[in-house]
Each structure stands twice: as C-alpha cells, then as structure tokens.
C-alpha cells in the first residue's frame, strides 16, 4: 500500500514566506494595501530585470522564458504556477469588516483568468465531468465586504481541483474556523496552496504522482495547506499550519489532527513562510498537534 510522506518533523528556524515589508496594519486593507499591484499581463511579457553586465543583458533581448507571476486582486495576492494551471500560493487578510457585507455568491461565476497566457490557463471546461469541484484557495465567503472582491475569488487561477467531499465538509470547516479566528484576533493572514507530495509505492521507492484533468492538463493536488498568521492584541504572533489530503475526510475529525509543523510545509512546497517574523516580534507561538491553544 502506498503511503504519503510529508517531509520535516519539527519546527525549524527557517520560518519563511516573504512578507518582507510587514508593518502593523492600519485598516482592513492591511497587507493588500502595502503590496504592489501587478498589472494583469503575462509575466513573460513584462520587462526583464536588469542583469548587470552587457553580456548577460544580451541574454534577455528575446525575453526570458518566465518570471514569477504575481497577481494582486481586491481580496488576495496570488502567485501563479503556469505548469499546474493553478496557484502556488494565495494570501489574504481576514477581518470582521471583510467578513460582513451584502455581497452574494449567487451573483458570481467562475471565469478564466485572462491575465494568464492561454497556453497556461485553466478553463471551466477542464473541470466539467472531471469529478472534482472548483475549490477556492482564497474562499469567497472571506470577502463579503465587496461584490468585486468576492467575484475576484472566482478566477480559475484562485481555484484547484478538489475532492467534492473534502471541499464541502472538512475543508469548509477549516475555512469557517479561519473566519472565526478573525473575530477574536487583531489580524489574521491566511496563506493557502496545493501540495504534490511524494509517496512510497509497493516497490519501496518514492514517487510524486498526480492526476491531471481537462484538455489543459490542470494538475490535481495530492494535498492542500493553510498557514495562518494570527496577530494578537497582546502583541503575540501565533502560527497555525494545516495539511489535508485531497480525498474524502471525515468532517468529525477535529481540525487539530491536521496541524503540522510549518517547516514540513516549507520543505514540501518549496516555499518559505514569514522569514522576517523573528525581526518583528520576540513573542512567537507555533501551534502544532497536541499544543494547548
């Protein structure tokens, strides 16, 4: 029987994704207001970075094959993975203000992200008949404050193929829990993304295997993660990191069972979360399975 392996067993010092310019939020916009808004164009069409010497600059005269594709929307910031036809990560800020409003999900429709090159873009047709839900990474219900903000969560770049039972039950419970934390903390930042974990097969070797769907070969993650950064009124910062398999999960299982050390997600995803956090606070608490919150 194959078994999944999530690398890393302990919380390391490499606490890392770049919220490099992190300052104390002033209003509900918080993080989004401080991040640069990237024009909605394919990254490959953007001007290449300065490479120093004329010899290296010559390498860019026909353009570079690709650059990090960051999108700043009304309700989240996203880094797109053109190979998977989904996001590497999506980060959003939750607040009581943002969770309330008159926005209606029924008025929103899933749509292609035309800022992504058509070669690397998922379509609604890819999901049709696939057996997978169009699973939000930044959840629609997190952004009731604006109809535009809610609609932005329906770009297929903010979506990944998700097992329907997971999407509608255990994962939904985790999203609801994140919203509940926004009512009892000064600020809540949520970073969500897919994982493609190796597993050991019957021959004793490790493989990374995942399904693809549709004519555009949209990658089906093996797992999903959420990393929560909670700013307390006391000044303490708390980290909670969750991983769930992309398969039916009993919604009665306590969410605490899905807590993992943040280092294990960093190792598995190739990402680093909040590298500057130790420069911002000496009052840091990481909640892992078995911790008393």
Short mmCIF file of C-alpha atoms in Angstrom, two decimals:
data_model
loop_
_atom_site.label_atom_id
_atom_site.label_comp_id
_atom_site.label_asym_id
_atom_site.label_seq_id
_atom_site.Cartn_x
_atom_site.Cartn_y
_atom_site.Cartn_z
CA UNK A 1 0.00 0.00 0.00
CA UNK A 2 1.30 3.45 -0.90
CA UNK A 3 1.78 5.97 1.88
CA UNK A 4 2.14 9.72 1.65
CA UNK A 5 5.18 11.41 3.17
CA UNK A 6 5.18 14.99 4.45
CA UNK A 7 8.83 15.95 4.97
CA UNK A 8 10.05 17.59 8.15
CA UNK A 9 9.26 16.57 11.69
CA UNK A 10 9.95 19.67 13.74
CA UNK A 11 9.53 23.45 13.60
CA UNK A 12 12.72 24.91 12.21
CA UNK A 13 14.22 28.38 12.29
CA UNK A 14 13.53 28.93 8.59
CA UNK A 15 10.04 30.38 9.17
CA UNK A 16 9.72 31.78 5.77
CA UNK A 17 7.41 33.34 3.10
CA UNK A 18 8.31 36.92 2.23
CA UNK A 19 6.03 39.35 3.97
CA UNK A 20 9.18 41.40 3.80
CA UNK A 21 7.65 44.84 4.20
CA UNK A 22 5.41 43.76 7.07
CA UNK A 23 4.28 46.68 9.18
CA UNK A 24 1.42 46.99 11.62
CA UNK A 25 -1.87 47.09 9.67
CA UNK A 26 -3.85 50.29 9.93
CA UNK A 27 -7.19 49.36 8.36
CA UNK A 28 -8.94 46.30 6.98
CA UNK A 29 -6.99 46.53 3.70
CA UNK A 30 -3.80 45.82 5.66
CA UNK A 31 -1.44 43.59 3.74
CA UNK A 32 -3.05 44.14 0.35
CA UNK A 33 -2.64 47.90 0.61
CA UNK A 34 1.10 47.50 1.21
CA UNK A 35 1.84 45.06 -1.59
CA UNK A 36 2.48 46.32 -5.12
CA UNK A 37 -0.36 45.92 -7.58
CA UNK A 38 0.97 43.91 -10.52
CA UNK A 39 -0.60 44.79 -13.88
CA UNK A 40 -2.73 42.00 -15.28
CA UNK A 41 -0.36 40.93 -18.05
CA UNK A 42 1.50 37.71 -18.68
CA UNK A 43 4.74 37.78 -16.72
CA UNK A 44 6.68 36.65 -19.79
CA UNK A 45 5.67 39.88 -21.50
CA UNK A 46 6.95 42.04 -18.65
CA UNK A 47 10.24 43.89 -18.89
CA UNK A 48 13.13 41.62 -17.84
CA UNK A 49 15.14 42.53 -14.76
CA UNK A 50 18.48 44.30 -15.11
CA UNK A 51 21.17 41.63 -15.30
CA UNK A 52 24.24 43.78 -14.85
CA UNK A 53 26.93 43.33 -17.48
CA UNK A 54 26.18 43.85 -21.19
CA UNK A 55 26.96 40.20 -21.85
CA UNK A 56 24.23 39.00 -19.53
CA UNK A 57 21.83 41.71 -20.71
CA UNK A 58 22.22 40.33 -24.23
CA UNK A 59 20.55 37.13 -23.00
CA UNK A 60 17.27 38.98 -22.47
CA UNK A 61 16.90 40.55 -25.92
CA UNK A 62 14.27 37.96 -26.92
CA UNK A 63 12.68 37.88 -23.48
CA UNK A 64 13.09 35.42 -20.62
CA UNK A 65 11.15 32.13 -20.60
CA UNK A 66 9.28 33.08 -17.46
CA UNK A 67 9.19 35.14 -14.30
CA UNK A 68 7.26 34.80 -11.07
CA UNK A 69 3.62 35.53 -11.86
CA UNK A 70 2.15 37.56 -9.01
CA UNK A 71 -1.38 38.98 -9.12
CA UNK A 72 -2.76 41.47 -6.60
CA UNK A 73 -6.56 41.40 -6.56
CA UNK A 74 -9.17 43.18 -4.48
CA UNK A 75 -9.31 40.32 -1.99
CA UNK A 76 -5.96 38.50 -2.15
CA UNK A 77 -2.45 38.28 -3.57
CA UNK A 78 -1.62 35.21 -5.64
CA UNK A 79 1.47 33.62 -7.17
CA UNK A 80 0.52 31.62 -10.25
CA UNK A 81 2.04 28.30 -11.30
CA UNK A 82 1.59 28.02 -15.08
CA UNK A 83 2.67 24.39 -15.13
CA UNK A 84 -0.09 23.30 -12.73
CA UNK A 85 -2.67 25.77 -14.15
CA UNK A 86 -3.33 26.92 -10.59
CA UNK A 87 -1.65 28.94 -7.84
CA UNK A 88 1.50 28.19 -5.90
CA UNK A 89 0.02 30.18 -3.03
CA UNK A 90 -2.72 32.69 -2.27
CA UNK A 91 -2.52 35.04 0.70
CA UNK A 92 -5.43 37.02 2.14
CA UNK A 93 -6.21 39.04 5.25
CA UNK A 94 -9.35 38.31 7.24
CA UNK A 95 -11.10 40.87 9.42
CA UNK A 96 -14.58 41.27 10.90
CA UNK A 97 -15.16 44.11 8.45
CA UNK A 98 -14.27 41.95 5.45
CA UNK A 99 -16.43 39.06 6.58
CA UNK A 100 -19.61 41.10 6.58
CA UNK A 101 -21.47 42.77 3.77
CA UNK A 102 -24.22 42.37 1.20
CA UNK A 103 -22.20 40.50 -1.43
CA UNK A 104 -23.92 37.46 -2.91
CA UNK A 105 -22.19 34.30 -4.04
CA UNK A 106 -25.08 33.60 -6.43
CA UNK A 107 -24.04 36.66 -8.45
CA UNK A 108 -20.54 35.26 -9.02
CA UNK A 109 -19.39 32.99 -11.84
CA UNK A 110 -16.17 31.05 -12.28
CA UNK A 111 -14.13 32.58 -15.06
CA UNK A 112 -10.83 32.16 -16.86
CA UNK A 113 -8.03 34.44 -15.74
CA UNK A 114 -7.22 36.32 -18.93
CA UNK A 115 -4.09 37.77 -17.35
CA UNK A 116 -2.61 34.25 -17.69
CA UNK A 117 -1.33 33.20 -21.12
CA UNK A 118 -3.85 30.98 -22.89
CA UNK A 119 -1.31 28.12 -23.01
CA UNK A 120 -1.18 28.04 -19.21
CA UNK A 121 -4.75 28.87 -18.31
CA UNK A 122 -7.44 26.62 -16.83
CA UNK A 123 -10.97 26.79 -18.23
CA UNK A 124 -14.35 25.78 -16.88
CA UNK A 125 -14.39 23.04 -19.49
CA UNK A 126 -11.40 21.40 -17.81
CA UNK A 127 -13.49 20.79 -14.69
CA UNK A 128 -16.66 19.69 -16.46
CA UNK A 129 -17.24 15.99 -15.87
CA UNK A 130 -13.91 15.61 -14.04
CA UNK A 131 -15.41 14.58 -10.71
CA UNK A 132 -13.63 17.44 -8.95
CA UNK A 133 -15.00 20.67 -7.52
CA UNK A 134 -13.53 24.03 -8.43
CA UNK A 135 -12.07 24.52 -4.98
CA UNK A 136 -11.37 28.09 -3.89
CA UNK A 137 -7.97 28.82 -2.37
CA UNK A 138 -8.99 32.28 -1.14
CA UNK A 139 -12.55 31.48 -0.07
CA UNK A 140 -15.45 33.52 -1.44
CA UNK A 141 -17.11 33.80 1.99
CA UNK A 142 -13.99 35.53 3.34
CA UNK A 143 -14.75 38.63 1.24
CA UNK A 144 -18.36 39.65 1.65
CA UNK A 145 -17.31 43.27 2.07
CA UNK A 146 -17.32 43.86 -1.70
CA UNK A 147 -19.06 42.17 -4.61
CA UNK A 148 -15.94 42.83 -6.71
CA UNK A 149 -13.71 41.28 -4.04
CA UNK A 150 -15.91 38.20 -3.90
CA UNK A 151 -16.03 37.92 -7.69
CA UNK A 152 -12.23 38.07 -7.82
CA UNK A 153 -12.11 34.83 -5.85
CA UNK A 154 -13.87 33.10 -8.78
CA UNK A 155 -10.92 33.45 -11.17
CA UNK A 156 -9.79 29.93 -12.03
CA UNK A 157 -6.25 30.96 -11.07
CA UNK A 158 -7.58 31.01 -7.47
CA UNK A 159 -9.03 27.52 -7.90
CA UNK A 160 -7.66 23.97 -7.80
CA UNK A 161 -9.34 20.61 -8.44
CA UNK A 162 -10.66 19.48 -5.06
CA UNK A 163 -12.40 16.33 -3.97
CA UNK A 164 -16.10 17.28 -3.55
CA UNK A 165 -16.45 15.61 -0.17
CA UNK A 166 -13.37 17.42 1.15
CA UNK A 167 -14.42 20.75 -0.35
CA UNK A 168 -17.92 20.66 1.08
CA UNK A 169 -17.09 19.24 4.51
CA UNK A 170 -13.71 19.16 6.30
CA UNK A 171 -12.08 21.89 4.16
CA UNK A 172 -15.18 24.03 4.53
CA UNK A 173 -14.94 23.55 8.29
CA UNK A 174 -11.34 24.77 8.22
CA UNK A 175 -12.37 27.86 6.25
CA UNK A 176 -15.12 28.57 8.77
CA UNK A 177 -12.62 28.17 11.59
CA UNK A 178 -10.31 30.71 9.94
CA UNK A 179 -13.20 33.18 9.82
CA UNK A 180 -13.98 32.59 13.48
CA UNK A 181 -10.37 33.46 14.36
CA UNK A 182 -10.76 36.81 12.61
CA UNK A 183 -13.34 37.77 15.23
CA UNK A 184 -11.01 37.14 18.16
CA UNK A 185 -7.64 38.38 16.85
CA UNK A 186 -6.27 41.75 15.78
CA UNK A 187 -5.35 40.44 12.34
CA UNK A 188 -5.48 37.07 10.60
CA UNK A 189 -3.42 36.33 7.49
CA UNK A 190 -4.15 33.10 5.62
CA UNK A 191 -1.83 31.56 3.03
CA UNK A 192 -3.33 28.63 1.11
CA UNK A 193 -1.98 26.41 -1.62
CA UNK A 194 -1.69 22.96 -3.17
CA UNK A 195 0.85 20.28 -2.34
CA UNK A 196 2.14 17.46 -4.52
CA UNK A 197 3.60 15.04 -2.01
CA UNK A 198 5.74 12.00 -2.72
CA UNK A 199 4.53 8.61 -1.65
CA UNK A 200 6.13 5.24 -1.25
CA UNK A 201 4.89 2.62 -3.69
CA UNK A 202 4.90 -1.15 -3.33
CA UNK A 203 8.45 -1.35 -4.74
CA UNK A 204 9.73 0.68 -1.78
CA UNK A 205 10.60 3.71 -3.93
CA UNK A 206 9.26 7.25 -3.60
CA UNK A 207 7.21 8.81 -6.41
CA UNK A 208 5.38 12.08 -7.00
CA UNK A 209 2.21 11.16 -8.89
CA UNK A 210 -0.87 13.25 -9.53
CA UNK A 211 -3.82 13.28 -11.89
CA UNK A 212 -4.44 15.97 -14.50
CA UNK A 213 -7.86 16.96 -15.83
CA UNK A 214 -9.23 18.59 -18.97
CA UNK A 215 -7.60 19.47 -22.26
CA UNK A 216 -5.30 21.89 -20.41
CA UNK A 217 -3.99 19.21 -18.04
CA UNK A 218 -4.90 21.03 -14.83
CA UNK A 219 -2.93 19.39 -12.01
CA UNK A 220 -4.89 17.73 -9.20
CA UNK A 221 -3.05 18.32 -5.89
CA UNK A 222 -2.48 15.39 -3.58
CA UNK A 223 -2.95 17.68 -0.55
CA UNK A 224 -3.76 21.28 0.42
CA UNK A 225 -2.18 23.51 3.05
CA UNK A 226 -3.23 26.55 5.05
CA UNK A 227 -0.77 28.62 7.06
CA UNK A 228 -2.38 31.06 9.50
CA UNK A 229 -0.59 34.04 10.99
CA UNK A 230 -2.54 35.43 13.94
CA UNK A 231 -1.71 38.84 15.41
CA UNK A 232 -2.98 39.05 18.99
CA UNK A 233 -3.98 42.25 20.74
CA UNK A 234 -1.26 41.40 23.27
CA UNK A 235 1.40 41.62 20.55
CA UNK A 236 1.93 37.88 20.40
CA UNK A 237 2.04 36.29 16.95
CA UNK A 238 0.73 32.76 16.60
CA UNK A 239 1.28 30.37 13.69
CA UNK A 240 -1.04 27.51 12.79
CA UNK A 241 -0.28 25.27 9.81
CA UNK A 242 -2.68 22.67 8.41
CA UNK A 243 -2.44 19.99 5.71
CA UNK A 244 -5.36 17.93 4.42
CA UNK A 245 -5.32 15.18 1.78
CA UNK A 246 -7.28 15.82 -1.41
CA UNK A 247 -9.65 12.95 -0.67
CA UNK A 248 -12.76 12.38 1.44
CA UNK A 249 -12.07 13.37 5.05
CA UNK A 250 -14.44 12.66 7.92
CA UNK A 251 -15.69 16.09 8.96
CA UNK A 252 -15.99 14.82 12.54
CA UNK A 253 -12.21 14.55 12.87
CA UNK A 254 -11.01 17.54 14.96
CA UNK A 255 -9.15 20.13 12.92
CA UNK A 256 -6.28 19.89 15.40
CA UNK A 257 -5.48 16.49 13.90
CA UNK A 258 -4.41 18.24 10.68
CA UNK A 259 -1.93 20.60 12.34
CA UNK A 260 1.66 20.12 11.16
CA UNK A 261 4.95 21.94 11.82
CA UNK A 262 5.30 24.84 9.41
CA UNK A 263 8.73 23.54 8.43
CA UNK A 264 7.17 20.42 6.92
CA UNK A 265 5.06 22.57 4.56
CA UNK A 266 8.10 24.67 3.69
CA UNK A 267 10.08 21.58 2.77
CA UNK A 268 7.22 20.02 0.80
CA UNK A 269 6.14 23.14 -1.10
CA UNK A 270 9.48 24.78 -1.81
CA UNK A 271 8.12 27.94 -0.16
CA UNK A 272 9.30 29.83 2.92
CA UNK A 273 6.79 31.50 5.19
CA UNK A 274 7.32 34.79 7.09
CA UNK A 275 11.14 34.92 7.09
CA UNK A 276 11.15 38.31 8.82
CA UNK A 277 8.81 37.36 11.61
CA UNK A 278 11.55 36.99 14.22
CA UNK A 279 12.69 40.53 13.40
CA UNK A 280 9.18 41.80 14.14
CA UNK A 281 8.47 40.01 17.39
CA UNK A 282 10.12 38.03 20.16
CA UNK A 283 6.69 36.82 21.23
CA UNK A 284 6.05 33.97 18.79
CA UNK A 285 4.00 30.86 19.36
CA UNK A 286 3.68 27.96 16.92
CA UNK A 287 0.64 25.74 17.44
CA UNK A 288 1.17 22.13 16.41
CA UNK A 289 -0.75 18.92 17.05
CA UNK A 290 -1.05 18.40 20.78
CA UNK A 291 -0.38 22.06 21.63
CA UNK A 292 -2.65 23.82 24.06
CA UNK A 293 -4.04 26.85 22.22
#
